[in-house]
Each structure stands twice: as C-alpha cells, then as structure tokens.
Amino acid sequence: MKLTGTQIRHLRGLAHHKRSVITVGLSGLTKGVIKELDSALTAHELVKIKLPAGSRLDKQTMLHRLCASTTATSIQLIGRIGIIYRPGDPPVILLPGATRPS
C-alpha cells in the first residue's frame, strides 16, 4: 500500500501514544510472532513493535520482513521501535485524503 507523506505523519501521530503490542525476542521472526502480529493488525490496524537490539540495517530488514509476511506497510523505525499499519476491512482509521468506503 502506497501512503502519502501526510498520511504517514497522521499515522505516526496516532502511534505516538500507543504502547508496543509485539516484542520480537532473540529468537527473531518465528511463526508465533508473525501470527500474533497478524492478529494485532487485524484488531488495531496500527501496531508498535519492539525489535531486538542490533544494527539499524538488521532492524530495518526485520521490519520489512514482518511487513511482507503480513501484507502491512512500514511507517517508521526509531531505535528499537517499529510502527506497522495495515488497513482493516472496513478501515477503522480514516487517513487524510482517503474516502471512507460505503
């Protein structure tokens, strides 16, 4: 899903006050983590994830792999915290410039 800069800023603002829902441990991306993330995205649409310590490239790769396996969009990565968005059906979060489906 392609998001505009305005939509990304809006989602970052909404995610600011949220707590991390998923924590990826030292085992990395297991089937259980992906299943829990899929459930969290279905319930919340916008999810914060705490990633394990490592290089920035490792964390970016992990975040992109999580997005690919859950058909979500990466919004932001700061330190060990990543933000992922996947619209629901119907979407609960109305993005700027988007129309609500009827």
mmCIF file with all atom_site columns, C-alpha atoms in Angstrom:
data_model
loop_
_atom_site.group_PDB
_atom_site.id
_atom_site.type_symbol
_atom_site.label_atom_id
_atom_site.label_alt_id
_atom_site.label_comp_id
_atom_site.label_asym_id
_atom_site.label_entity_id
_atom_site.label_seq_id
_atom_site.pdbx_PDB_ins_code
_atom_site.Cartn_x
_atom_site.Cartn_y
_atom_site.Cartn_z
_atom_site.occupancy
_atom_site.B_iso_or_equiv
_atom_site.pdbx_formal_charge
_atom_site.auth_seq_id
_atom_site.auth_comp_id
_atom_site.auth_asym_id
_atom_site.auth_atom_id
_atom_site.pdbx_PDB_model_num
ATOM 1   C CA . MET A 1 1   ? 0.000   0.000   0.000  1.00 0.00 ? 1   MET A CA 1
ATOM 2   C CA . LYS A 1 2   ? 1.408   3.372   -1.013 1.00 0.00 ? 2   LYS A CA 1
ATOM 3   C CA . LEU A 1 3   ? 0.889   6.140   1.536  1.00 0.00 ? 3   LEU A CA 1
ATOM 4   C CA . THR A 1 4   ? 1.444   9.867   1.099  1.00 0.00 ? 4   THR A CA 1
ATOM 5   C CA . GLY A 1 5   ? 3.632   11.909  3.430  1.00 0.00 ? 5   GLY A CA 1
ATOM 6   C CA . THR A 1 6   ? 0.546   13.447  5.039  1.00 0.00 ? 6   THR A CA 1
ATOM 7   C CA . GLN A 1 7   ? -0.925  10.013  5.733  1.00 0.00 ? 7   GLN A CA 1
ATOM 8   C CA . ILE A 1 8   ? 2.363   8.758   7.212  1.00 0.00 ? 8   ILE A CA 1
ATOM 9   C CA . ARG A 1 9   ? 2.585   11.813  9.509  1.00 0.00 ? 9   ARG A CA 1
ATOM 10  C CA . HIS A 1 10  ? -1.017  11.220  10.599 1.00 0.00 ? 10  HIS A CA 1
ATOM 11  C CA . LEU A 1 11  ? -0.284  7.563   11.445 1.00 0.00 ? 11  LEU A CA 1
ATOM 12  C CA . ARG A 1 12  ? 2.921   8.478   13.313 1.00 0.00 ? 12  ARG A CA 1
ATOM 13  C CA . GLY A 1 13  ? 0.892   10.931  15.403 1.00 0.00 ? 13  GLY A CA 1
ATOM 14  C CA . LEU A 1 14  ? -1.700  8.281   16.217 1.00 0.00 ? 14  LEU A CA 1
ATOM 15  C CA . ALA A 1 15  ? 1.001   5.761   17.139 1.00 0.00 ? 15  ALA A CA 1
ATOM 16  C CA . HIS A 1 16  ? 2.845   8.180   19.428 1.00 0.00 ? 16  HIS A CA 1
ATOM 17  C CA . HIS A 1 17  ? 0.701   7.385   22.479 1.00 0.00 ? 17  HIS A CA 1
ATOM 18  C CA . LYS A 1 18  ? 0.420   3.651   21.840 1.00 0.00 ? 18  LYS A CA 1
ATOM 19  C CA . ARG A 1 19  ? 2.463   1.033   23.667 1.00 0.00 ? 19  ARG A CA 1
ATOM 20  C CA . SER A 1 20  ? 4.365   -1.755  21.947 1.00 0.00 ? 20  SER A CA 1
ATOM 21  C CA . VAL A 1 21  ? 1.976   -4.629  21.321 1.00 0.00 ? 21  VAL A CA 1
ATOM 22  C CA . ILE A 1 22  ? 4.505   -7.126  19.957 1.00 0.00 ? 22  ILE A CA 1
ATOM 23  C CA . THR A 1 23  ? 8.037   -7.785  21.200 1.00 0.00 ? 23  THR A CA 1
ATOM 24  C CA . VAL A 1 24  ? 10.396  -9.722  18.957 1.00 0.00 ? 24  VAL A CA 1
ATOM 25  C CA . GLY A 1 25  ? 12.802  -11.701 21.119 1.00 0.00 ? 25  GLY A CA 1
ATOM 26  C CA . LEU A 1 26  ? 16.248  -13.095 20.460 1.00 0.00 ? 26  LEU A CA 1
ATOM 27  C CA . SER A 1 27  ? 14.706  -15.992 18.519 1.00 0.00 ? 27  SER A CA 1
ATOM 28  C CA . GLY A 1 28  ? 13.816  -13.477 15.816 1.00 0.00 ? 28  GLY A CA 1
ATOM 29  C CA . LEU A 1 29  ? 10.899  -13.850 13.456 1.00 0.00 ? 29  LEU A CA 1
ATOM 30  C CA . THR A 1 30  ? 9.147   -17.042 14.418 1.00 0.00 ? 30  THR A CA 1
ATOM 31  C CA . LYS A 1 31  ? 5.785   -18.274 13.163 1.00 0.00 ? 31  LYS A CA 1
ATOM 32  C CA . GLY A 1 32  ? 4.318   -17.327 16.536 1.00 0.00 ? 32  GLY A CA 1
ATOM 33  C CA . VAL A 1 33  ? 5.496   -13.720 16.259 1.00 0.00 ? 33  VAL A CA 1
ATOM 34  C CA . ILE A 1 34  ? 4.071   -13.406 12.751 1.00 0.00 ? 34  ILE A CA 1
ATOM 35  C CA . LYS A 1 35  ? 0.763   -14.963 13.847 1.00 0.00 ? 35  LYS A CA 1
ATOM 36  C CA . GLU A 1 36  ? 0.482   -12.581 16.823 1.00 0.00 ? 36  GLU A CA 1
ATOM 37  C CA . LEU A 1 37  ? 1.354   -9.601  14.637 1.00 0.00 ? 37  LEU A CA 1
ATOM 38  C CA . ASP A 1 38  ? -1.311  -10.615 12.126 1.00 0.00 ? 38  ASP A CA 1
ATOM 39  C CA . SER A 1 39  ? -3.881  -10.823 14.945 1.00 0.00 ? 39  SER A CA 1
ATOM 40  C CA . ALA A 1 40  ? -2.791  -7.451  16.358 1.00 0.00 ? 40  ALA A CA 1
ATOM 41  C CA . LEU A 1 41  ? -3.025  -5.790  12.935 1.00 0.00 ? 41  LEU A CA 1
ATOM 42  C CA . THR A 1 42  ? -6.496  -7.233  12.430 1.00 0.00 ? 42  THR A CA 1
ATOM 43  C CA . ALA A 1 43  ? -7.609  -5.865  15.802 1.00 0.00 ? 43  ALA A CA 1
ATOM 44  C CA . HIS A 1 44  ? -5.811  -2.491  15.825 1.00 0.00 ? 44  HIS A CA 1
ATOM 45  C CA . GLU A 1 45  ? -4.656  -1.655  12.250 1.00 0.00 ? 45  GLU A CA 1
ATOM 46  C CA . LEU A 1 46  ? -1.725  0.365   13.664 1.00 0.00 ? 46  LEU A CA 1
ATOM 47  C CA . VAL A 1 47  ? 0.806   -1.540  15.778 1.00 0.00 ? 47  VAL A CA 1
ATOM 48  C CA . LYS A 1 48  ? 4.062   -0.702  17.552 1.00 0.00 ? 48  LYS A CA 1
ATOM 49  C CA . ILE A 1 49  ? 6.678   -3.449  17.621 1.00 0.00 ? 49  ILE A CA 1
ATOM 50  C CA . LYS A 1 50  ? 9.733   -3.683  19.868 1.00 0.00 ? 50  LYS A CA 1
ATOM 51  C CA . LEU A 1 51  ? 12.642  -5.235  17.978 1.00 0.00 ? 51  LEU A CA 1
ATOM 52  C CA . PRO A 1 52  ? 15.773  -6.862  19.421 1.00 0.00 ? 52  PRO A CA 1
ATOM 53  C CA . ALA A 1 53  ? 18.983  -4.860  19.705 1.00 0.00 ? 53  ALA A CA 1
ATOM 54  C CA . GLY A 1 54  ? 21.194  -4.948  16.651 1.00 0.00 ? 54  GLY A CA 1
ATOM 55  C CA . SER A 1 55  ? 22.389  -2.792  13.810 1.00 0.00 ? 55  SER A CA 1
ATOM 56  C CA . ARG A 1 56  ? 19.979  -0.418  12.113 1.00 0.00 ? 56  ARG A CA 1
ATOM 57  C CA . LEU A 1 57  ? 20.168  -2.471  8.929  1.00 0.00 ? 57  LEU A CA 1
ATOM 58  C CA . ASP A 1 58  ? 19.222  -5.650  10.835 1.00 0.00 ? 58  ASP A CA 1
ATOM 59  C CA . LYS A 1 59  ? 16.205  -3.918  12.373 1.00 0.00 ? 59  LYS A CA 1
ATOM 60  C CA . GLN A 1 60  ? 15.119  -2.446  9.027  1.00 0.00 ? 60  GLN A CA 1
ATOM 61  C CA . THR A 1 61  ? 15.390  -5.866  7.405  1.00 0.00 ? 61  THR A CA 1
ATOM 62  C CA . MET A 1 62  ? 13.381  -7.466  10.204 1.00 0.00 ? 62  MET A CA 1
ATOM 63  C CA . LEU A 1 63  ? 10.684  -4.788  9.980  1.00 0.00 ? 63  LEU A CA 1
ATOM 64  C CA . HIS A 1 64  ? 10.416  -5.197  6.192  1.00 0.00 ? 64  HIS A CA 1
ATOM 65  C CA . ARG A 1 65  ? 10.194  -8.990  6.551  1.00 0.00 ? 65  ARG A CA 1
ATOM 66  C CA . LEU A 1 66  ? 7.387   -8.570  9.093  1.00 0.00 ? 66  LEU A CA 1
ATOM 67  C CA . CYS A 1 67  ? 5.566   -6.228  6.716  1.00 0.00 ? 67  CYS A CA 1
ATOM 68  C CA . ALA A 1 68  ? 5.982   -8.612  3.790  1.00 0.00 ? 68  ALA A CA 1
ATOM 69  C CA . SER A 1 69  ? 4.686   -11.592 5.755  1.00 0.00 ? 69  SER A CA 1
ATOM 70  C CA . THR A 1 70  ? 1.589   -9.701  6.983  1.00 0.00 ? 70  THR A CA 1
ATOM 71  C CA . THR A 1 71  ? 0.910   -7.526  3.890  1.00 0.00 ? 71  THR A CA 1
ATOM 72  C CA . ALA A 1 72  ? 1.376   -4.419  6.030  1.00 0.00 ? 72  ALA A CA 1
ATOM 73  C CA . THR A 1 73  ? 3.181   -1.118  5.476  1.00 0.00 ? 73  THR A CA 1
ATOM 74  C CA . SER A 1 74  ? 6.176   0.057   7.480  1.00 0.00 ? 74  SER A CA 1
ATOM 75  C CA . ILE A 1 75  ? 5.524   3.550   8.842  1.00 0.00 ? 75  ILE A CA 1
ATOM 76  C CA . GLN A 1 76  ? 8.573   4.311   10.978 1.00 0.00 ? 76  GLN A CA 1
ATOM 77  C CA . LEU A 1 77  ? 11.595  2.822   12.721 1.00 0.00 ? 77  LEU A CA 1
ATOM 78  C CA . ILE A 1 78  ? 13.189  4.726   15.590 1.00 0.00 ? 78  ILE A CA 1
ATOM 79  C CA . GLY A 1 79  ? 15.718  2.895   17.720 1.00 0.00 ? 79  GLY A CA 1
ATOM 80  C CA . ARG A 1 80  ? 14.200  -0.474  18.576 1.00 0.00 ? 80  ARG A CA 1
ATOM 81  C CA . ILE A 1 81  ? 10.573  0.556   17.959 1.00 0.00 ? 81  ILE A CA 1
ATOM 82  C CA . GLY A 1 82  ? 8.887   -0.030  14.612 1.00 0.00 ? 82  GLY A CA 1
ATOM 83  C CA . ILE A 1 83  ? 5.409   1.066   13.548 1.00 0.00 ? 83  ILE A CA 1
ATOM 84  C CA . ILE A 1 84  ? 3.378   -1.010  11.095 1.00 0.00 ? 84  ILE A CA 1
ATOM 85  C CA . TYR A 1 85  ? -0.002  -0.238  9.500  1.00 0.00 ? 85  TYR A CA 1
ATOM 86  C CA . ARG A 1 86  ? -2.482  -2.444  7.670  1.00 0.00 ? 86  ARG A CA 1
ATOM 87  C CA . PRO A 1 87  ? -5.992  -1.137  6.959  1.00 0.00 ? 87  PRO A CA 1
ATOM 88  C CA . GLY A 1 88  ? -8.856  -3.281  8.148  1.00 0.00 ? 88  GLY A CA 1
ATOM 89  C CA . ASP A 1 89  ? -11.920 -4.276  6.187  1.00 0.00 ? 89  ASP A CA 1
ATOM 90  C CA . PRO A 1 90  ? -13.630 -1.843  6.602  1.00 0.00 ? 90  PRO A CA 1
ATOM 91  C CA . PRO A 1 91  ? -10.849 0.503   7.761  1.00 0.00 ? 91  PRO A CA 1
ATOM 92  C CA . VAL A 1 92  ? -11.238 1.944   11.259 1.00 0.00 ? 92  VAL A CA 1
ATOM 93  C CA . ILE A 1 93  ? -8.537  4.608   10.872 1.00 0.00 ? 93  ILE A CA 1
ATOM 94  C CA . LEU A 1 94  ? -9.567  7.203   8.292  1.00 0.00 ? 94  LEU A CA 1
ATOM 95  C CA . LEU A 1 95  ? -6.472  8.527   6.537  1.00 0.00 ? 95  LEU A CA 1
ATOM 96  C CA . PRO A 1 96  ? -6.263  12.134  5.303  1.00 0.00 ? 96  PRO A CA 1
ATOM 97  C CA . GLY A 1 97  ? -7.180  12.320  1.628  1.00 0.00 ? 97  GLY A CA 1
ATOM 98  C CA . ALA A 1 98  ? -8.897  8.929   1.686  1.00 0.00 ? 98  ALA A CA 1
ATOM 99  C CA . THR A 1 99  ? -12.620 8.386   1.389  1.00 0.00 ? 99  THR A CA 1
ATOM 100 C CA . ARG A 1 100 ? -14.495 6.066   3.712  1.00 0.00 ? 100 ARG A CA 1
ATOM 101 C CA . PRO A 1 101 ? -15.917 3.101   1.804  1.00 0.00 ? 101 PRO A CA 1
ATOM 102 C CA . SER A 1 102 ? -19.701 2.914   1.769  1.00 0.00 ? 102 SER A CA 1
#
